[in-house]
Coordinates of C-alpha atoms in Angstrom, one line a residue:
M17 CA 10.5 -13.4 210.7
A18 CA 9.5 -15.3 208.0
S19 CA 12.4 -17.8 206.0
T20 CA 13.8 -16.8 202.3
T21 CA 13.7 -18.7 199.3
E22 CA 14.9 -21.5 200.0
S23 CA 14.6 -19.1 201.8
F24 CA 4.3 -32.1 186.9
F25 CA 1.7 -33.1 183.6
A26 CA 0.0 -35.9 181.6
P27 CA -0.7 -37.3 177.9
S28 CA -3.7 -38.6 176.8
I29 CA -4.9 -42.1 178.2
A30 CA -5.1 -44.5 175.7
P31 CA -8.6 -44.1 173.4
N32 CA -12.4 -45.5 174.8
S33 CA -15.7 -46.7 174.1
H34 CA -16.8 -43.3 174.3
T35 CA -13.9 -40.7 172.2
D36 CA -13.8 -40.3 169.4
N37 CA -10.8 -39.1 168.9
P38 CA -7.7 -41.5 168.2
N39 CA -4.6 -40.7 170.5
P40 CA -1.5 -39.9 168.2
Y41 CA 0.3 -41.2 171.2
S42 CA -0.9 -45.0 171.4
L43 CA -1.3 -48.0 168.5
S44 CA -4.5 -46.8 167.1
S45 CA -3.0 -44.1 165.1
M46 CA -0.8 -46.2 163.4
T47 CA -2.0 -45.3 159.8
S48 CA -0.9 -41.4 160.8
A49 CA 2.3 -42.7 162.6
Q50 CA 3.6 -44.8 159.4
H51 CA 2.7 -41.6 156.9
Y52 CA 5.1 -38.8 159.0
W53 CA 7.6 -42.1 159.5
S54 CA 7.8 -42.2 156.0
I55 CA 8.9 -38.7 155.9
A56 CA 11.3 -39.0 158.7
H57 CA 13.0 -42.1 156.5
D58 CA 13.2 -39.6 153.7
L59 CA 15.1 -36.6 155.0
T60 CA 17.6 -38.6 156.6
S61 CA 18.0 -41.4 154.4
A62 CA 18.1 -39.2 151.5
S63 CA 20.0 -36.3 153.3
P64 CA 24.1 -36.5 153.9
P65 CA 25.1 -36.7 157.3
L66 CA 24.3 -33.0 159.3
E67 CA 27.1 -31.0 160.7
P68 CA 26.1 -30.9 164.3
H69 CA 24.7 -26.9 165.2
N70 CA 24.6 -25.3 168.5
Y71 CA 21.3 -25.8 169.8
G72 CA 21.8 -24.2 172.2
I73 CA 24.4 -27.4 174.0
K74 CA 28.4 -25.3 174.3
H75 CA 30.0 -28.4 175.0
D76 CA 31.6 -30.5 172.4
M77 CA 29.1 -33.8 173.2
G78 CA 31.1 -35.2 170.2
F79 CA 28.7 -38.7 167.9
V80 CA 26.2 -37.9 170.4
G81 CA 25.7 -34.1 169.7
V82 CA 25.8 -35.1 165.7
Q83 CA 22.4 -37.7 166.3
H84 CA 21.0 -35.5 168.7
A85 CA 21.2 -32.6 165.7
Q86 CA 20.3 -35.5 163.2
K87 CA 17.5 -36.2 164.9
M88 CA 16.3 -32.9 165.5
E89 CA 16.2 -31.7 162.0
V90 CA 14.2 -34.7 161.2
C91 CA 11.5 -33.8 164.2
R92 CA 11.3 -30.3 162.6
H93 CA 10.7 -31.5 159.4
V94 CA 7.6 -33.3 160.0
L95 CA 6.4 -30.3 162.7
R96 CA 6.6 -28.3 159.5
K97 CA 4.9 -30.6 157.4
I98 CA 2.3 -31.8 160.4
G99 CA 1.5 -27.9 161.0
E100 CA 0.6 -27.3 156.9
D101 CA -1.5 -30.3 156.3
H102 CA -2.8 -31.9 159.7
P103 CA -3.2 -28.5 161.9
F104 CA -4.8 -30.7 164.9
E105 CA -2.0 -33.5 164.8
S106 CA -0.1 -30.7 165.2
L107 CA -1.0 -29.2 168.8
Y108 CA -0.5 -32.9 169.9
M109 CA 3.2 -32.4 169.0
I110 CA 3.8 -28.6 169.9
D111 CA 2.5 -30.9 173.3
A112 CA 4.5 -33.5 173.4
I113 CA 7.8 -31.3 172.4
Q114 CA 6.5 -28.9 175.5
R115 CA 6.4 -32.1 178.0
L116 CA 9.6 -33.5 177.0
G117 CA 10.9 -30.3 178.2
I118 CA 12.8 -29.9 174.1
D119 CA 10.4 -27.0 173.0
N120 CA 13.2 -24.7 173.4
Y121 CA 14.7 -25.9 170.6
F122 CA 11.0 -25.8 168.3
Q123 CA 10.4 -22.3 169.4
E124 CA 9.9 -20.7 165.5
E125 CA 7.9 -24.3 163.9
I126 CA 5.4 -24.2 167.2
G127 CA 4.8 -20.5 167.2
A128 CA 3.9 -20.5 163.2
I129 CA 2.5 -23.0 164.5
L130 CA 0.2 -21.2 167.0
H131 CA -0.4 -17.8 165.8
G132 CA -2.1 -20.0 162.1
H133 CA -4.7 -21.9 164.5
Y134 CA -5.0 -18.3 166.8
V135 CA -5.2 -16.5 163.4
K136 CA -8.2 -18.9 161.8
Y137 CA -9.8 -19.5 165.7
V138 CA -9.4 -16.9 167.7
A139 CA -9.0 -13.5 165.6
H140 CA -11.5 -15.0 162.2
G141 CA -14.0 -16.5 164.7
G142 CA -13.5 -19.5 162.6
D143 CA -15.0 -23.2 164.7
C144 CA -13.0 -24.3 166.9
G145 CA -14.7 -27.8 166.6
H146 CA -17.3 -29.5 169.2
E147 CA -14.6 -32.0 170.4
L148 CA -13.5 -30.9 173.9
H149 CA -10.2 -32.8 173.8
E150 CA -9.4 -30.7 170.8
V151 CA -10.6 -26.8 172.1
A152 CA -9.8 -27.2 175.2
L153 CA -5.5 -28.4 174.2
R154 CA -5.5 -25.7 171.4
F155 CA -7.2 -23.5 174.2
R156 CA -4.2 -23.7 176.7
L157 CA -1.6 -24.0 173.9
L158 CA -2.8 -20.8 172.7
R159 CA -2.8 -18.9 176.1
Q160 CA 0.7 -20.1 177.5
Q161 CA 1.8 -19.1 174.1
G162 CA 0.7 -15.7 175.5
Y163 CA -2.4 -15.1 173.2
Y164 CA -5.4 -14.5 175.0
V165 CA -8.3 -16.4 174.4
P166 CA -12.2 -16.2 175.5
A167 CA -12.9 -19.1 177.7
D168 CA -16.5 -18.3 177.4
I169 CA -15.4 -21.0 174.0
F170 CA -15.8 -23.6 176.5
N171 CA -20.0 -22.5 176.9
N172 CA -20.5 -24.7 174.3
F173 CA -20.4 -28.0 175.9
K174 CA -22.8 -26.3 178.9
S175 CA -26.2 -27.3 179.1
K176 CA -29.5 -25.0 178.7
E177 CA -29.5 -25.1 182.9
G178 CA -25.4 -23.7 182.6
K179 CA -24.1 -27.1 183.9
F180 CA -21.1 -28.9 181.9
N181 CA -22.1 -31.8 180.0
K182 CA -23.2 -34.6 181.7
E183 CA -22.1 -37.1 178.6
L184 CA -18.9 -35.9 179.1
A185 CA -17.9 -37.6 182.2
E186 CA -17.3 -40.0 180.0
D187 CA -14.9 -38.2 177.4
I188 CA -11.7 -39.1 180.0
N189 CA -9.3 -37.7 177.7
G190 CA -11.3 -34.3 177.3
L191 CA -11.9 -34.2 180.9
M192 CA -7.8 -34.2 181.4
A193 CA -7.6 -31.2 178.8
L194 CA -10.3 -29.4 180.4
Y195 CA -8.6 -29.6 183.4
E196 CA -5.1 -28.7 182.5
A197 CA -6.5 -25.6 180.7
S198 CA -8.2 -24.4 183.6
Q199 CA -4.3 -23.8 185.1
L200 CA -4.7 -21.0 183.3
N201 CA -7.0 -19.3 184.6
I202 CA -7.2 -15.0 185.2
E203 CA -9.4 -13.2 187.4
D204 CA -13.3 -13.4 186.8
E205 CA -13.0 -16.3 184.8
D206 CA -16.0 -18.3 186.5
I207 CA -16.5 -20.6 183.7
L208 CA -12.8 -21.7 184.0
D209 CA -13.0 -22.4 187.7
E210 CA -16.1 -23.9 187.2
A211 CA -14.2 -26.0 184.4
G212 CA -11.4 -27.0 186.7
K213 CA -14.2 -28.0 189.7
F214 CA -16.2 -30.0 187.5
S215 CA -13.2 -32.1 185.0
E216 CA -11.3 -32.7 188.8
Q217 CA -14.4 -34.4 189.9
Q218 CA -15.8 -36.8 187.1
L219 CA -12.1 -37.3 187.1
N220 CA -11.9 -38.6 190.2
A221 CA -14.9 -40.8 190.0
R222 CA -13.9 -42.5 186.6
V223 CA -11.0 -43.7 187.7
R224 CA -12.2 -46.6 189.9
H225 CA -12.8 -48.1 186.1
L226 CA -10.2 -47.6 184.6
D227 CA -7.2 -50.3 184.5
E228 CA -3.8 -49.4 185.5
S229 CA -2.2 -47.3 182.9
Q230 CA -4.9 -45.4 182.8
V231 CA -5.2 -44.2 186.6
R232 CA -1.6 -43.4 186.9
V233 CA -2.0 -41.1 183.6
V234 CA -5.2 -39.4 185.4
G235 CA -3.8 -39.6 188.3
N236 CA -1.0 -37.1 186.8
T237 CA -2.8 -34.7 185.1
L238 CA -4.1 -34.2 188.5
R239 CA -1.3 -34.1 190.5
H240 CA 1.1 -32.5 188.2
P241 CA -0.8 -30.4 185.7
Y242 CA 1.8 -29.0 182.9
H243 CA 1.1 -25.6 183.5
K244 CA 1.9 -25.1 186.8
S245 CA 4.8 -28.7 186.6
L246 CA 8.9 -27.8 185.8
A247 CA 8.6 -29.9 182.2
R248 CA 12.1 -31.3 182.9
F249 CA 11.4 -32.7 185.9
M250 CA 8.6 -34.8 184.6
A251 CA 10.4 -36.0 181.3
K252 CA 11.3 -39.4 182.2
S253 CA 7.4 -39.7 183.3
F254 CA 6.6 -38.7 179.6
F255 CA 8.8 -41.0 178.4
G256 CA 6.7 -44.5 178.9
N257 CA 3.8 -43.2 177.4
F258 CA 4.9 -43.2 173.8
Q259 CA 3.6 -47.0 172.6
Q260 CA 4.7 -46.6 168.5
I261 CA 8.0 -48.5 167.7
N262 CA 7.5 -45.7 164.7
G263 CA 6.2 -42.3 163.2
W264 CA 7.1 -39.3 165.8
P265 CA 6.5 -39.7 168.7
N266 CA 9.1 -42.1 168.7
D267 CA 12.0 -39.7 167.1
L268 CA 11.1 -37.3 169.8
E269 CA 11.6 -39.3 172.7
L270 CA 14.5 -40.1 171.5
L271 CA 16.1 -37.3 170.9
A272 CA 14.2 -36.2 174.5
K273 CA 16.4 -38.9 176.3
M274 CA 20.0 -37.4 174.4
D275 CA 18.4 -34.2 175.1
F276 CA 18.2 -35.9 178.3
N277 CA 21.1 -36.9 179.0
M278 CA 23.2 -34.1 177.5
V279 CA 22.3 -31.9 179.3
Q280 CA 22.2 -33.5 182.3
S281 CA 26.5 -33.5 181.8
M282 CA 26.2 -30.2 181.6
H283 CA 24.5 -29.9 184.6
Q284 CA 26.7 -31.5 186.5
K285 CA 29.8 -29.5 185.2
E286 CA 27.7 -26.7 186.0
I287 CA 27.2 -27.9 189.5
A288 CA 31.3 -28.4 189.5
Q289 CA 31.8 -25.2 188.3
I290 CA 29.6 -23.7 191.3
S291 CA 30.6 -25.8 194.4
K292 CA 34.9 -24.5 193.1
W293 CA 34.1 -21.0 193.3
W294 CA 31.5 -20.9 196.8
A295 CA 35.0 -23.3 198.3
D296 CA 37.2 -20.5 196.3
L297 CA 34.9 -17.8 198.3
G298 CA 35.8 -19.3 201.7
L299 CA 33.2 -18.0 203.6
S300 CA 32.1 -21.0 204.7
K301 CA 35.1 -21.0 206.9
E302 CA 35.5 -18.0 207.4
L303 CA 31.6 -17.5 208.4
K304 CA 31.0 -20.2 210.6
F305 CA 26.9 -20.8 211.0
A306 CA 26.8 -20.5 206.4
R307 CA 25.2 -22.6 205.8
N308 CA 27.3 -25.0 202.8
Q309 CA 24.2 -25.6 200.1
P310 CA 25.7 -25.5 196.5
L311 CA 24.4 -28.0 195.1
K312 CA 20.8 -26.4 196.6
W313 CA 21.3 -22.8 195.9
Y314 CA 22.2 -24.3 192.0
I315 CA 19.1 -25.8 192.1
C316 CA 17.0 -22.6 191.8
S317 CA 18.9 -21.1 189.1
M318 CA 18.6 -24.6 186.7
V319 CA 15.1 -24.5 187.7
C320 CA 14.6 -20.9 187.1
L321 CA 16.6 -21.1 183.7
T322 CA 15.8 -23.9 181.5
D323 CA 17.4 -23.3 178.4
P324 CA 20.6 -25.5 177.4
D325 CA 22.0 -22.4 176.1
M326 CA 22.4 -20.3 179.3
S327 CA 24.4 -22.7 180.8
D328 CA 26.4 -19.2 181.8
E329 CA 23.8 -17.4 183.3
R330 CA 22.4 -20.2 185.7
V331 CA 26.7 -20.0 187.4
E332 CA 25.8 -16.6 187.8
L333 CA 22.5 -16.6 189.5
T334 CA 23.6 -18.8 191.9
K335 CA 25.9 -16.5 193.3
P336 CA 23.2 -14.2 194.2
I337 CA 20.9 -16.4 195.5
S338 CA 23.8 -18.3 197.9
L339 CA 24.0 -14.6 199.3
I340 CA 19.8 -14.6 200.3
Y341 CA 20.9 -17.6 202.2
I342 CA 23.2 -16.2 204.1
I343 CA 22.0 -12.6 204.5
D344 CA 18.6 -14.1 205.8
D345 CA 20.5 -16.1 208.6
I346 CA 22.7 -13.1 209.9
F347 CA 19.2 -11.4 210.2
D348 CA 17.0 -14.1 211.5
V349 CA 19.4 -16.1 213.7
Y350 CA 22.7 -14.5 214.0
G351 CA 22.8 -10.5 214.6
T352 CA 21.6 -8.2 217.4
I353 CA 19.0 -5.2 216.3
E354 CA 21.6 -2.5 216.9
E355 CA 23.7 -5.1 214.3
L356 CA 21.5 -5.5 211.7
T357 CA 20.2 -1.6 211.5
L358 CA 24.3 -1.2 211.0
F359 CA 24.5 -4.1 208.5
T360 CA 21.4 -2.3 206.3
E361 CA 22.4 1.4 206.2
A362 CA 25.5 -0.2 205.1
V363 CA 24.0 -2.0 201.8
N364 CA 21.3 1.1 201.4
K365 CA 25.2 2.9 201.4
W366 CA 26.6 0.7 199.5
D367 CA 29.8 2.0 201.8
F368 CA 32.6 0.0 203.9
A369 CA 32.8 2.9 205.5
A370 CA 29.5 2.4 207.4
L371 CA 31.1 -1.0 209.3
E372 CA 33.2 0.6 211.0
Q373 CA 31.5 -0.7 214.0
L374 CA 29.5 -4.0 213.2
P375 CA 31.5 -7.4 214.0
E376 CA 33.9 -9.2 211.7
Y377 CA 31.5 -12.0 210.0
M378 CA 29.7 -8.8 208.8
K379 CA 32.0 -7.2 207.1
I380 CA 32.9 -10.3 205.6
C381 CA 29.6 -11.1 204.1
F382 CA 29.3 -7.5 202.9
K383 CA 32.4 -7.0 201.1
A384 CA 31.2 -10.5 199.3
L385 CA 28.0 -9.4 198.6
Y386 CA 30.0 -6.3 197.5
D387 CA 32.9 -7.7 195.4
I388 CA 29.9 -10.2 193.5
T389 CA 28.1 -7.5 192.9
N390 CA 30.1 -5.3 191.0
E391 CA 31.4 -8.6 189.6
I392 CA 28.4 -9.7 187.8
S393 CA 27.7 -6.1 187.2
N394 CA 30.9 -5.5 185.2
K395 CA 30.2 -8.6 183.3
L396 CA 27.1 -7.9 182.1
H397 CA 27.8 -4.6 180.9
Q398 CA 30.7 -6.1 179.1
K399 CA 28.3 -8.4 177.3
H400 CA 25.7 -6.1 176.7
G401 CA 26.0 -2.4 177.2
W402 CA 24.4 -1.8 180.4
N403 CA 25.7 -1.9 183.4
P404 CA 22.9 -2.3 186.2
I405 CA 25.0 -1.9 189.5
D406 CA 22.0 0.8 190.5
A407 CA 19.6 -1.8 190.1
L408 CA 20.8 -4.5 191.3
R409 CA 21.8 -2.5 195.0
K410 CA 18.2 -0.9 195.2
T411 CA 17.4 -4.5 195.4
W412 CA 19.6 -6.1 197.9
A413 CA 18.8 -2.4 200.1
S414 CA 14.9 -3.4 199.3
L415 CA 15.9 -7.2 200.8
C416 CA 17.5 -6.1 203.6
N417 CA 15.1 -3.3 204.3
A418 CA 12.5 -5.7 204.4
F419 CA 14.5 -8.4 206.7
L420 CA 14.6 -5.4 209.2
V421 CA 11.6 -5.1 210.0
E422 CA 11.0 -9.0 209.9
A423 CA 13.6 -8.0 212.3
K424 CA 12.1 -5.3 214.6
W425 CA 8.2 -6.8 214.7
F426 CA 9.8 -10.0 216.7
A427 CA 12.2 -7.9 218.7
S428 CA 9.5 -5.7 220.7
G429 CA 7.1 -7.9 219.8
H430 CA 4.6 -5.9 217.7
S431 CA 1.7 -8.3 215.6
P432 CA 1.5 -6.5 212.4
R433 CA -1.2 -6.7 210.5
S434 CA -1.7 -9.9 208.1
E435 CA -2.1 -8.1 205.2
E436 CA 1.1 -5.6 206.8
Y437 CA 3.3 -9.0 207.2
L438 CA 2.2 -10.4 203.5
E439 CA 3.4 -6.9 202.0
N440 CA 6.6 -6.5 203.4
A441 CA 7.4 -11.0 203.4
V442 CA 6.5 -10.5 199.3
I443 CA 9.8 -8.4 199.5
S444 CA 11.8 -10.3 202.2
S445 CA 11.7 -13.8 200.3
G446 CA 14.3 -12.9 198.0
V447 CA 12.2 -13.7 194.9
H448 CA 12.5 -9.7 193.9
V449 CA 16.1 -10.4 194.0
V450 CA 16.4 -13.6 191.9
L451 CA 14.1 -11.8 189.5
V452 CA 15.5 -8.4 189.0
H453 CA 18.9 -10.7 188.4
T454 CA 17.5 -12.8 186.1
F455 CA 16.3 -9.9 183.9
F456 CA 19.2 -8.5 183.6
L457 CA 21.5 -11.9 183.2
L458 CA 19.3 -12.4 179.9
G459 CA 20.2 -8.8 178.5
Q460 CA 17.0 -8.5 177.0
R461 CA 14.9 -5.3 176.5
V462 CA 17.1 -3.7 178.6
T463 CA 15.0 -0.2 178.7
K464 CA 15.3 2.5 181.3
E465 CA 10.9 1.5 180.8
T466 CA 11.2 -2.2 181.6
E467 CA 14.3 -1.1 184.6
D468 CA 11.7 1.1 186.6
L469 CA 9.3 -1.7 185.9
V470 CA 11.5 -3.9 187.5
D471 CA 12.4 -1.9 190.0
N472 CA 8.7 -0.7 191.0
L473 CA 8.0 -4.8 192.1
P474 CA 5.6 -5.6 188.9
G475 CA 3.1 -8.7 189.0
I476 CA 5.6 -10.6 187.1
I477 CA 7.9 -10.5 190.0
S478 CA 5.2 -10.2 192.8
S479 CA 2.7 -12.7 192.0
P480 CA 5.5 -16.2 192.0
A481 CA 6.9 -14.3 195.7
T482 CA 3.6 -14.5 197.4
I483 CA 3.2 -18.0 196.2
L484 CA 6.0 -18.8 197.6
R485 CA 5.3 -16.9 200.7
L486 CA 2.2 -18.3 201.5
W487 CA 2.8 -21.6 200.4
D488 CA 5.3 -21.3 203.2
D489 CA 3.2 -20.3 205.6
L490 CA 0.9 -22.9 205.1
G491 CA 2.9 -24.7 207.4
S492 CA 4.4 -27.1 205.5
A493 CA 8.0 -25.4 205.1
M494 CA 9.7 -25.9 208.1
D495 CA 13.7 -25.6 207.0
E496 CA 15.4 -28.1 209.5
S497 CA 19.0 -26.1 209.0
Q498 CA 17.2 -23.1 210.7
E499 CA 16.4 -22.2 214.0
G500 CA 14.8 -18.7 213.8
R501 CA 11.3 -17.5 214.3
D502 CA 9.3 -17.7 211.9
G503 CA 6.0 -15.7 211.8
S504 CA 3.5 -16.7 209.5
Y505 CA 0.6 -15.2 207.5
I506 CA -1.7 -17.7 208.5
D507 CA -0.5 -16.7 213.2
Y508 CA -1.7 -13.3 212.2
Y509 CA -4.5 -13.6 210.6
V510 CA -5.9 -15.8 212.9
K511 CA -5.2 -13.2 215.9
E512 CA -6.9 -10.4 213.3
H513 CA -9.9 -12.1 213.1
Q514 CA -11.7 -13.2 216.2
G515 CA -13.2 -16.4 216.2
C516 CA -11.7 -17.8 213.0
S517 CA -9.8 -21.5 213.1
I518 CA -6.9 -22.5 212.0
K519 CA -8.2 -24.4 208.8
E520 CA -10.6 -21.4 207.9
A521 CA -7.2 -19.4 208.0
R522 CA -5.7 -22.5 205.8
E523 CA -8.2 -22.0 202.7
K524 CA -8.4 -18.7 202.8
V525 CA -4.3 -19.0 202.0
V526 CA -5.1 -21.4 199.4
S527 CA -7.6 -19.3 197.9
M528 CA -4.8 -16.8 198.1
I529 CA -2.6 -19.0 196.4
A530 CA -4.7 -19.5 193.8
D531 CA -5.5 -15.9 192.6
A532 CA -2.1 -15.3 192.7
W533 CA -1.7 -18.0 189.7
K534 CA -4.3 -16.5 188.5
R535 CA -2.8 -12.6 188.2
L536 CA 1.0 -14.4 187.2
N537 CA -1.3 -15.8 184.5
K538 CA -2.0 -12.6 183.6
E539 CA 0.3 -10.8 183.3
C540 CA 2.0 -13.5 181.0
L541 CA -0.5 -13.0 178.5
S542 CA 0.7 -10.4 175.7
P543 CA 1.5 -7.7 175.3
N544 CA 3.6 -7.3 177.9
P545 CA 6.9 -5.7 178.0
F546 CA 9.2 -8.4 179.3
P547 CA 11.1 -10.5 177.1
A548 CA 9.6 -14.2 177.3
A549 CA 12.7 -15.5 178.9
F550 CA 11.6 -13.7 181.7
T551 CA 8.3 -14.7 181.6
K552 CA 9.0 -18.5 181.6
A553 CA 11.7 -18.3 184.7
S554 CA 9.6 -16.4 186.9
L555 CA 7.2 -18.7 186.2
N556 CA 9.4 -21.7 186.8
I557 CA 10.0 -20.1 190.5
A558 CA 6.1 -20.1 191.6
R559 CA 6.2 -23.8 190.0
M560 CA 9.0 -24.9 191.9
V561 CA 7.2 -23.8 195.2
P562 CA 5.3 -27.0 195.6
L563 CA 8.8 -29.0 195.2
L564 CA 11.0 -27.1 197.4
Y565 CA 8.1 -26.3 200.3
N566 CA 6.7 -30.3 200.3
Y567 CA 8.5 -31.1 203.5
D568 CA 7.5 -34.4 205.5
D569 CA 6.9 -35.2 209.1
N570 CA 11.0 -35.3 209.1
H571 CA 11.1 -32.3 207.7
C572 CA 12.6 -34.0 204.2
L573 CA 11.9 -32.9 201.3
P574 CA 12.0 -36.6 199.5
S575 CA 9.5 -35.3 195.8
F576 CA 12.0 -32.8 195.9
Q577 CA 14.6 -35.6 196.1
E578 CA 13.9 -37.7 194.0
H579 CA 13.1 -35.7 191.0
L580 CA 16.8 -34.6 191.6
K581 CA 19.0 -37.4 191.6
S582 CA 16.4 -38.0 188.6
V583 CA 17.2 -35.2 186.5
L584 CA 21.1 -35.2 187.7
Y585 CA 22.3 -38.5 188.5
E586 CA 20.5 -40.9 186.6
S587 CA 20.3 -41.4 182.7
V588 CA 18.0 -42.6 180.4
S589 CA 19.1 -45.4 178.2
L590 CA 18.4 -44.5 174.3

């Protein structure tokens, strides 16, 4: 049976002799930086001290909060000014803001600047430029914003033979930007597939000619492209890339460091809330088999909902995530088929009467599920005027139904076809449960139409679920604490296709993960019926997968544990 939902980024490097555009993060662009530093200096010296506003951090941070608010207004002013006067540099600044994980504070400004770029360079067919770095950066930022930008703009960088120009091999910044842009490809965009392979090959070939700092930046780009990485987990790596002592890069870095420490403090308080809730719930005492991992469950909601002002939502989302794990263990390890069938019937009926013949631990688990789901539904009804109880019940029923299918396959010795397995495993991944709860916790655009879309497993939910399940099935995810029997797409595919090797099956799965990313990218383009916060949550689950499933030989997650320690417990010096 398949286990459930437990169940990256680099700036431009310093310019070299082959690059015409100066790097605004480096000392070479000091003239421009000094100009914008003067803007920032005038703003702070001429204005009275700013009152601390609620920029998403709900608890009072005192003097630090005042400094944070002041620095934010400085950066906001500079971003607007650069957006008006220097369109290309505004792209650099937006990129830096996003990589530092503070873009939630500048959504209005970023939206206005990128809309201007879209109107000028895409909608009205303006000259997109001839510098690969500029074209690729604009392409990526616009697609991330939901704008469809035709990929054929990269044909301008091809030779008459239809291959990317050999001269591009010398443009390291351009190659990195091209590689980053290729991560936003959608189905049938062969040119972006080609761009990704070309840029990756050229960057790997150039590494031996670069200095240590440049090698680090290129390596980060190839391992952790921005679109497929978690900005909050990667922000610290970006701090050291600012070399200027003045200018907007310095202001952004100071703001990001203050924000990092403030958000870290908030996360620690949320963890304390979750730990208390879990202890008060008492499931770990009543259900001896229950995993006692509230921090692990919280990480999923922390990654899914990144904006600082979603503290309450993160705490609430952690509760159903904990139940996914517990119910998974019941199906995977402890229950008999007869018991699991009755338990699933009880969840489908949402009725305690169906539990009479079940063991006590199942009754306790169902009561926790019943109470927590009703509690969350009532809170959302009071807050948003919409009670999602029916949708949440259906979601839990679908999860248990999928778990039961897998339990019956194993008990009977049935080996499903690989596609039959995957169709069920997408639901048993638990991603559907997490995102449906997320959808209602966000409380945005909750209409009958969007509720139906969520209920019918649209691509924005099924794609990250597919990515999670297939990545797990590559064999790197072995839960150190679970003794259940797991099948995998690879196992069933090899059985189904005579003569197919494990290596070929793994290559097939890697290709399927890439295709799922393409579908997810397409789902995120406008127009789509979902709010931006929900789209971001869906992307973040897909981005989380490599961290949560990259086990070493000792069944540990060294990379994830290191990131976790850094984000939650190691503050940064200002």
